[in-house]
Amino acid sequence: QNSSLTINLNDGPQGFRCNGIGKCPPGSSTQYPSGLTMAASWDPEAAREWGAAMGQEFYHKGAHVQLGPGMCVARVPRNGRNFEYMSGEEPALGQVLVPSAIRGIQGEGVVANAKHFILNNQESWRQLINVQVDERTLYEVYLPPFEAAVSAGVGSVMCSDNRIGSEWSCAHNSTLN
């Protein structure tokens, strides 16, 4: 007997992207505040409500996984994705807010996806970047938001496209273990 499992993932740390997946008539998606806008609130309850509102919309439109929240620490001012990340320039901010957003999303029956693991500091040439970082900086600056996501029970994690010391980020033994 043949059976298949369909999992609908939808990219939207700021809202549901209407790209033919699920139920999404044109003009029907809510544009939520960006992750960086939510971070500016420093309010865990607001982050939970934000996540829950998106989770509810994603659920009703047929998504099983929301590709968000974004949680990288903004270290390069011209990174084209800084608006998406809940950490801003402060890892403690992501560490506090990310769990609330995840609980909000997942409380609505949609799996949250912590992204982009890890050291995704730059959008331009992201697949060619080879990040060099010492262990202390990695553990004190870049890992705390992701550790908080795991502690909050995040259902999935998305790799970043960069290399770390010549190894691809999701094949890098030190960051994975």
PDB file of C-alpha atoms in Angstrom:
ATOM      1  CA  GLN A   1       0.000   0.000   0.000  1.00  0.00           C
ATOM      2  CA  ASN A   2       1.352   3.408  -0.986  1.00  0.00           C
ATOM      3  CA  SER A   3       0.873   6.313   1.323  1.00  0.00           C
ATOM      4  CA  SER A   4       2.408   9.717   1.455  1.00  0.00           C
ATOM      5  CA  LEU A   5       2.713  12.354   4.078  1.00  0.00           C
ATOM      6  CA  THR A   6       2.405  15.944   3.006  1.00  0.00           C
ATOM      7  CA  ILE A   7       3.913  18.611   5.191  1.00  0.00           C
ATOM      8  CA  ASN A   8       3.150  22.193   4.227  1.00  0.00           C
ATOM      9  CA  LEU A   9       5.873  24.629   5.227  1.00  0.00           C
ATOM     10  CA  ASN A  10       5.270  28.309   4.758  1.00  0.00           C
ATOM     11  CA  ASP A  11       7.907  31.001   4.827  1.00  0.00           C
ATOM     12  CA  GLY A  12       6.805  33.809   6.948  1.00  0.00           C
ATOM     13  CA  PRO A  13       8.424  35.171  10.034  1.00  0.00           C
ATOM     14  CA  GLN A  14       6.186  38.211   9.380  1.00  0.00           C
ATOM     15  CA  GLY A  15       3.122  36.442   7.990  1.00  0.00           C
ATOM     16  CA  PHE A  16       1.778  33.807   5.628  1.00  0.00           C
ATOM     17  CA  ARG A  17       3.229  33.933   2.127  1.00  0.00           C
ATOM     18  CA  CYS A  18       0.606  33.246  -0.518  1.00  0.00           C
ATOM     19  CA  ASN A  19       2.525  31.022  -2.897  1.00  0.00           C
ATOM     20  CA  GLY A  20      -0.033  28.400  -3.822  1.00  0.00           C
ATOM     21  CA  ILE A  21       0.221  26.364  -0.619  1.00  0.00           C
ATOM     22  CA  GLY A  22      -2.917  25.999   1.449  1.00  0.00           C
ATOM     23  CA  LYS A  23      -5.934  28.259   1.398  1.00  0.00           C
ATOM     24  CA  CYS A  24      -4.815  31.704   0.422  1.00  0.00           C
ATOM     25  CA  PRO A  25      -6.969  33.904  -1.783  1.00  0.00           C
ATOM     26  CA  PRO A  26      -5.119  36.990  -3.064  1.00  0.00           C
ATOM     27  CA  GLY A  27      -5.028  39.801  -0.535  1.00  0.00           C
ATOM     28  CA  SER A  28      -5.934  37.550   2.388  1.00  0.00           C
ATOM     29  CA  SER A  29      -2.676  37.493   4.381  1.00  0.00           C
ATOM     30  CA  THR A  30      -2.055  39.702   7.360  1.00  0.00           C
ATOM     31  CA  GLN A  31       1.226  41.633   7.339  1.00  0.00           C
ATOM     32  CA  TYR A  32       2.454  41.284  10.897  1.00  0.00           C
ATOM     33  CA  PRO A  33       5.141  43.471  12.466  1.00  0.00           C
ATOM     34  CA  SER A  34       8.681  42.314  11.757  1.00  0.00           C
ATOM     35  CA  GLY A  35      10.669  40.341  14.290  1.00  0.00           C
ATOM     36  CA  LEU A  36      12.872  43.370  14.911  1.00  0.00           C
ATOM     37  CA  THR A  37       9.784  45.514  15.536  1.00  0.00           C
ATOM     38  CA  MET A  38       8.565  42.980  18.096  1.00  0.00           C
ATOM     39  CA  ALA A  39      12.020  42.913  19.661  1.00  0.00           C
ATOM     40  CA  ALA A  40      11.849  46.670  20.195  1.00  0.00           C
ATOM     41  CA  SER A  41       8.947  46.072  22.577  1.00  0.00           C
ATOM     42  CA  TRP A  42      11.059  43.933  24.975  1.00  0.00           C
ATOM     43  CA  ASP A  43       7.658  42.398  25.861  1.00  0.00           C
ATOM     44  CA  PRO A  44       7.447  38.582  26.086  1.00  0.00           C
ATOM     45  CA  GLU A  45       3.641  38.642  26.239  1.00  0.00           C
ATOM     46  CA  ALA A  46       3.453  40.758  23.071  1.00  0.00           C
ATOM     47  CA  ALA A  47       5.825  38.261  21.393  1.00  0.00           C
ATOM     48  CA  ARG A  48       3.578  35.376  22.460  1.00  0.00           C
ATOM     49  CA  GLU A  49       0.458  37.125  21.124  1.00  0.00           C
ATOM     50  CA  TRP A  50       2.287  37.920  17.872  1.00  0.00           C
ATOM     51  CA  GLY A  51       3.285  34.268  17.487  1.00  0.00           C
ATOM     52  CA  ALA A  52      -0.214  33.041  18.359  1.00  0.00           C
ATOM     53  CA  ALA A  53      -1.870  35.345  15.835  1.00  0.00           C
ATOM     54  CA  MET A  54       0.449  34.157  13.081  1.00  0.00           C
ATOM     55  CA  GLY A  55       0.120  30.532  14.190  1.00  0.00           C
ATOM     56  CA  GLN A  56      -3.663  30.752  13.991  1.00  0.00           C
ATOM     57  CA  GLU A  57      -3.572  32.244  10.474  1.00  0.00           C
ATOM     58  CA  PHE A  58      -1.003  29.688   9.303  1.00  0.00           C
ATOM     59  CA  TYR A  59      -3.074  26.839  10.744  1.00  0.00           C
ATOM     60  CA  HIS A  60      -6.284  27.971   9.059  1.00  0.00           C
ATOM     61  CA  LYS A  61      -4.477  28.339   5.728  1.00  0.00           C
ATOM     62  CA  GLY A  62      -3.159  24.781   5.821  1.00  0.00           C
ATOM     63  CA  ALA A  63       0.448  25.238   6.937  1.00  0.00           C
ATOM     64  CA  HIS A  64       1.966  22.682   9.285  1.00  0.00           C
ATOM     65  CA  VAL A  65       5.269  24.532   9.787  1.00  0.00           C
ATOM     66  CA  GLN A  66       5.886  28.263   9.996  1.00  0.00           C
ATOM     67  CA  LEU A  67       9.402  29.081   8.849  1.00  0.00           C
ATOM     68  CA  GLY A  68      10.045  31.443  11.720  1.00  0.00           C
ATOM     69  CA  PRO A  69      10.830  33.049  14.018  1.00  0.00           C
ATOM     70  CA  GLY A  70      14.110  34.424  12.758  1.00  0.00           C
ATOM     71  CA  MET A  71      16.520  34.872  15.636  1.00  0.00           C
ATOM     72  CA  CYS A  72      20.041  35.624  14.439  1.00  0.00           C
ATOM     73  CA  VAL A  73      21.959  38.386  16.165  1.00  0.00           C
ATOM     74  CA  ALA A  74      22.410  41.456  13.959  1.00  0.00           C
ATOM     75  CA  ARG A  75      26.156  41.964  13.645  1.00  0.00           C
ATOM     76  CA  VAL A  76      26.431  43.378  10.103  1.00  0.00           C
ATOM     77  CA  PRO A  77      24.310  46.551   9.762  1.00  0.00           C
ATOM     78  CA  ARG A  78      23.691  46.006   6.047  1.00  0.00           C
ATOM     79  CA  ASN A  79      22.458  42.411   6.410  1.00  0.00           C
ATOM     80  CA  GLY A  80      19.318  42.314   4.304  1.00  0.00           C
ATOM     81  CA  ARG A  81      17.518  40.186   6.885  1.00  0.00           C
ATOM     82  CA  ASN A  82      18.096  42.118  10.106  1.00  0.00           C
ATOM     83  CA  PHE A  83      14.439  43.230  10.077  1.00  0.00           C
ATOM     84  CA  GLU A  84      13.401  39.585  10.373  1.00  0.00           C
ATOM     85  CA  TYR A  85      15.419  38.705  13.480  1.00  0.00           C
ATOM     86  CA  MET A  86      14.034  38.954  17.027  1.00  0.00           C
ATOM     87  CA  SER A  87      17.436  39.343  18.662  1.00  0.00           C
ATOM     88  CA  GLY A  88      18.405  42.697  17.241  1.00  0.00           C
ATOM     89  CA  GLU A  89      21.980  43.397  18.314  1.00  0.00           C
ATOM     90  CA  GLU A  90      21.481  41.880  21.758  1.00  0.00           C
ATOM     91  CA  PRO A  91      21.482  38.083  22.265  1.00  0.00           C
ATOM     92  CA  ALA A  92      19.724  38.450  25.638  1.00  0.00           C
ATOM     93  CA  LEU A  93      16.788  40.046  23.828  1.00  0.00           C
ATOM     94  CA  GLY A  94      16.368  37.031  21.563  1.00  0.00           C
ATOM     95  CA  GLN A  95      16.877  34.736  24.519  1.00  0.00           C
ATOM     96  CA  VAL A  96      13.936  36.379  26.315  1.00  0.00           C
ATOM     97  CA  LEU A  97      11.511  36.890  23.406  1.00  0.00           C
ATOM     98  CA  VAL A  98      12.052  33.864  21.164  1.00  0.00           C
ATOM     99  CA  PRO A  99      10.519  31.305  23.584  1.00  0.00           C
ATOM    100  CA  SER A 100       7.335  33.365  23.843  1.00  0.00           C
ATOM    101  CA  ALA A 101       6.980  33.622  20.057  1.00  0.00           C
ATOM    102  CA  ILE A 102       7.579  29.873  19.695  1.00  0.00           C
ATOM    103  CA  ARG A 103       5.004  29.017  22.359  1.00  0.00           C
ATOM    104  CA  GLY A 104       2.529  31.331  20.645  1.00  0.00           C
ATOM    105  CA  ILE A 105       3.026  29.726  17.224  1.00  0.00           C
ATOM    106  CA  GLN A 106       3.062  26.150  18.463  1.00  0.00           C
ATOM    107  CA  GLY A 107       0.111  26.763  20.779  1.00  0.00           C
ATOM    108  CA  GLU A 108      -1.999  27.133  17.635  1.00  0.00           C
ATOM    109  CA  GLY A 109      -1.047  23.723  16.249  1.00  0.00           C
ATOM    110  CA  VAL A 110       1.715  24.879  13.898  1.00  0.00           C
ATOM    111  CA  VAL A 111       5.361  23.864  14.258  1.00  0.00           C
ATOM    112  CA  ALA A 112       7.717  26.822  14.712  1.00  0.00           C
ATOM    113  CA  ASN A 113      11.054  26.835  12.892  1.00  0.00           C
ATOM    114  CA  ALA A 114      14.070  28.520  14.493  1.00  0.00           C
ATOM    115  CA  LYS A 115      16.157  30.124  11.777  1.00  0.00           C
ATOM    116  CA  HIS A 116      18.887  30.574  10.523  1.00  0.00           C
ATOM    117  CA  PHE A 117      21.235  28.294  12.482  1.00  0.00           C
ATOM    118  CA  ILE A 118      23.869  29.758  12.875  1.00  0.00           C
ATOM    119  CA  LEU A 119      26.103  32.794  12.275  1.00  0.00           C
ATOM    120  CA  ASN A 120      23.936  34.058   9.421  1.00  0.00           C
ATOM    121  CA  ASN A 121      25.353  37.577   9.568  1.00  0.00           C
ATOM    122  CA  GLN A 122      25.115  38.615   5.971  1.00  0.00           C
ATOM    123  CA  GLU A 123      22.631  38.117   3.136  1.00  0.00           C
ATOM    124  CA  SER A 124      24.889  39.102   0.245  1.00  0.00           C
ATOM    125  CA  TRP A 125      26.957  36.160  -0.942  1.00  0.00           C
ATOM    126  CA  ARG A 126      25.571  34.096   1.944  1.00  0.00           C
ATOM    127  CA  GLN A 127      26.451  30.783   0.276  1.00  0.00           C
ATOM    128  CA  LEU A 128      30.065  31.866  -0.166  1.00  0.00           C
ATOM    129  CA  ILE A 129      30.686  33.282   3.311  1.00  0.00           C
ATOM    130  CA  ASN A 130      33.072  31.452   5.625  1.00  0.00           C
ATOM    131  CA  VAL A 131      32.519  32.809   9.135  1.00  0.00           C
ATOM    132  CA  GLN A 132      35.421  32.797  11.574  1.00  0.00           C
ATOM    133  CA  VAL A 133      34.415  32.998  15.232  1.00  0.00           C
ATOM    134  CA  ASP A 134      36.090  32.128  18.509  1.00  0.00           C
ATOM    135  CA  GLU A 135      34.362  29.794  20.950  1.00  0.00           C
ATOM    136  CA  ARG A 136      33.604  32.426  23.579  1.00  0.00           C
ATOM    137  CA  THR A 137      31.900  34.739  21.060  1.00  0.00           C
ATOM    138  CA  LEU A 138      29.931  31.827  19.632  1.00  0.00           C
ATOM    139  CA  TYR A 139      28.644  30.795  23.057  1.00  0.00           C
ATOM    140  CA  GLU A 140      28.042  34.270  24.481  1.00  0.00           C
ATOM    141  CA  VAL A 141      26.666  36.086  21.433  1.00  0.00           C
ATOM    142  CA  TYR A 142      25.290  33.739  18.798  1.00  0.00           C
ATOM    143  CA  LEU A 143      23.991  30.612  20.551  1.00  0.00           C
ATOM    144  CA  PRO A 144      21.773  32.020  23.357  1.00  0.00           C
ATOM    145  CA  PRO A 145      18.674  32.708  21.202  1.00  0.00           C
ATOM    146  CA  PHE A 146      18.875  29.208  19.681  1.00  0.00           C
ATOM    147  CA  GLU A 147      19.440  27.591  23.082  1.00  0.00           C
ATOM    148  CA  ALA A 148      16.333  29.395  24.320  1.00  0.00           C
ATOM    149  CA  ALA A 149      14.380  28.113  21.308  1.00  0.00           C
ATOM    150  CA  VAL A 150      15.377  24.529  22.061  1.00  0.00           C
ATOM    151  CA  SER A 151      14.505  24.977  25.748  1.00  0.00           C
ATOM    152  CA  ALA A 152      11.085  26.289  24.671  1.00  0.00           C
ATOM    153  CA  GLY A 153      10.477  23.104  22.665  1.00  0.00           C
ATOM    154  CA  VAL A 154      10.832  24.465  19.133  1.00  0.00           C
ATOM    155  CA  GLY A 155       9.719  21.818  16.653  1.00  0.00           C
ATOM    156  CA  SER A 156      12.287  22.446  13.910  1.00  0.00           C
ATOM    157  CA  VAL A 157      15.440  24.374  13.048  1.00  0.00           C
ATOM    158  CA  MET A 158      16.574  25.747   9.659  1.00  0.00           C
ATOM    159  CA  CYS A 159      20.236  25.787   8.708  1.00  0.00           C
ATOM    160  CA  SER A 160      21.949  28.889   7.443  1.00  0.00           C
ATOM    161  CA  ASP A 161      23.739  28.839   4.095  1.00  0.00           C
ATOM    162  CA  ASN A 162      27.165  29.952   5.317  1.00  0.00           C
ATOM    163  CA  ARG A 163      30.240  27.998   6.253  1.00  0.00           C
ATOM    164  CA  ILE A 164      31.903  28.108   9.649  1.00  0.00           C
ATOM    165  CA  GLY A 165      35.636  27.577   9.467  1.00  0.00           C
ATOM    166  CA  SER A 166      35.210  25.950   6.015  1.00  0.00           C
ATOM    167  CA  GLU A 167      32.442  23.504   7.100  1.00  0.00           C
ATOM    168  CA  TRP A 168      28.789  24.118   6.169  1.00  0.00           C
ATOM    169  CA  SER A 169      26.883  25.440   9.179  1.00  0.00           C
ATOM    170  CA  CYS A 170      24.701  22.357   9.553  1.00  0.00           C
ATOM    171  CA  ALA A 171      27.626  20.004   9.202  1.00  0.00           C
ATOM    172  CA  HIS A 172      29.769  21.841  11.739  1.00  0.00           C
ATOM    173  CA  ASN A 173      30.437  19.432  14.594  1.00  0.00           C
ATOM    174  CA  SER A 174      31.055  22.082  17.281  1.00  0.00           C
ATOM    175  CA  THR A 175      27.811  23.986  16.697  1.00  0.00           C
ATOM    176  CA  LEU A 176      25.711  20.830  16.405  1.00  0.00           C
ATOM    177  CA  ASN A 177      27.074  19.130  19.482  1.00  0.00           C
TER     178      ASN A 177
END
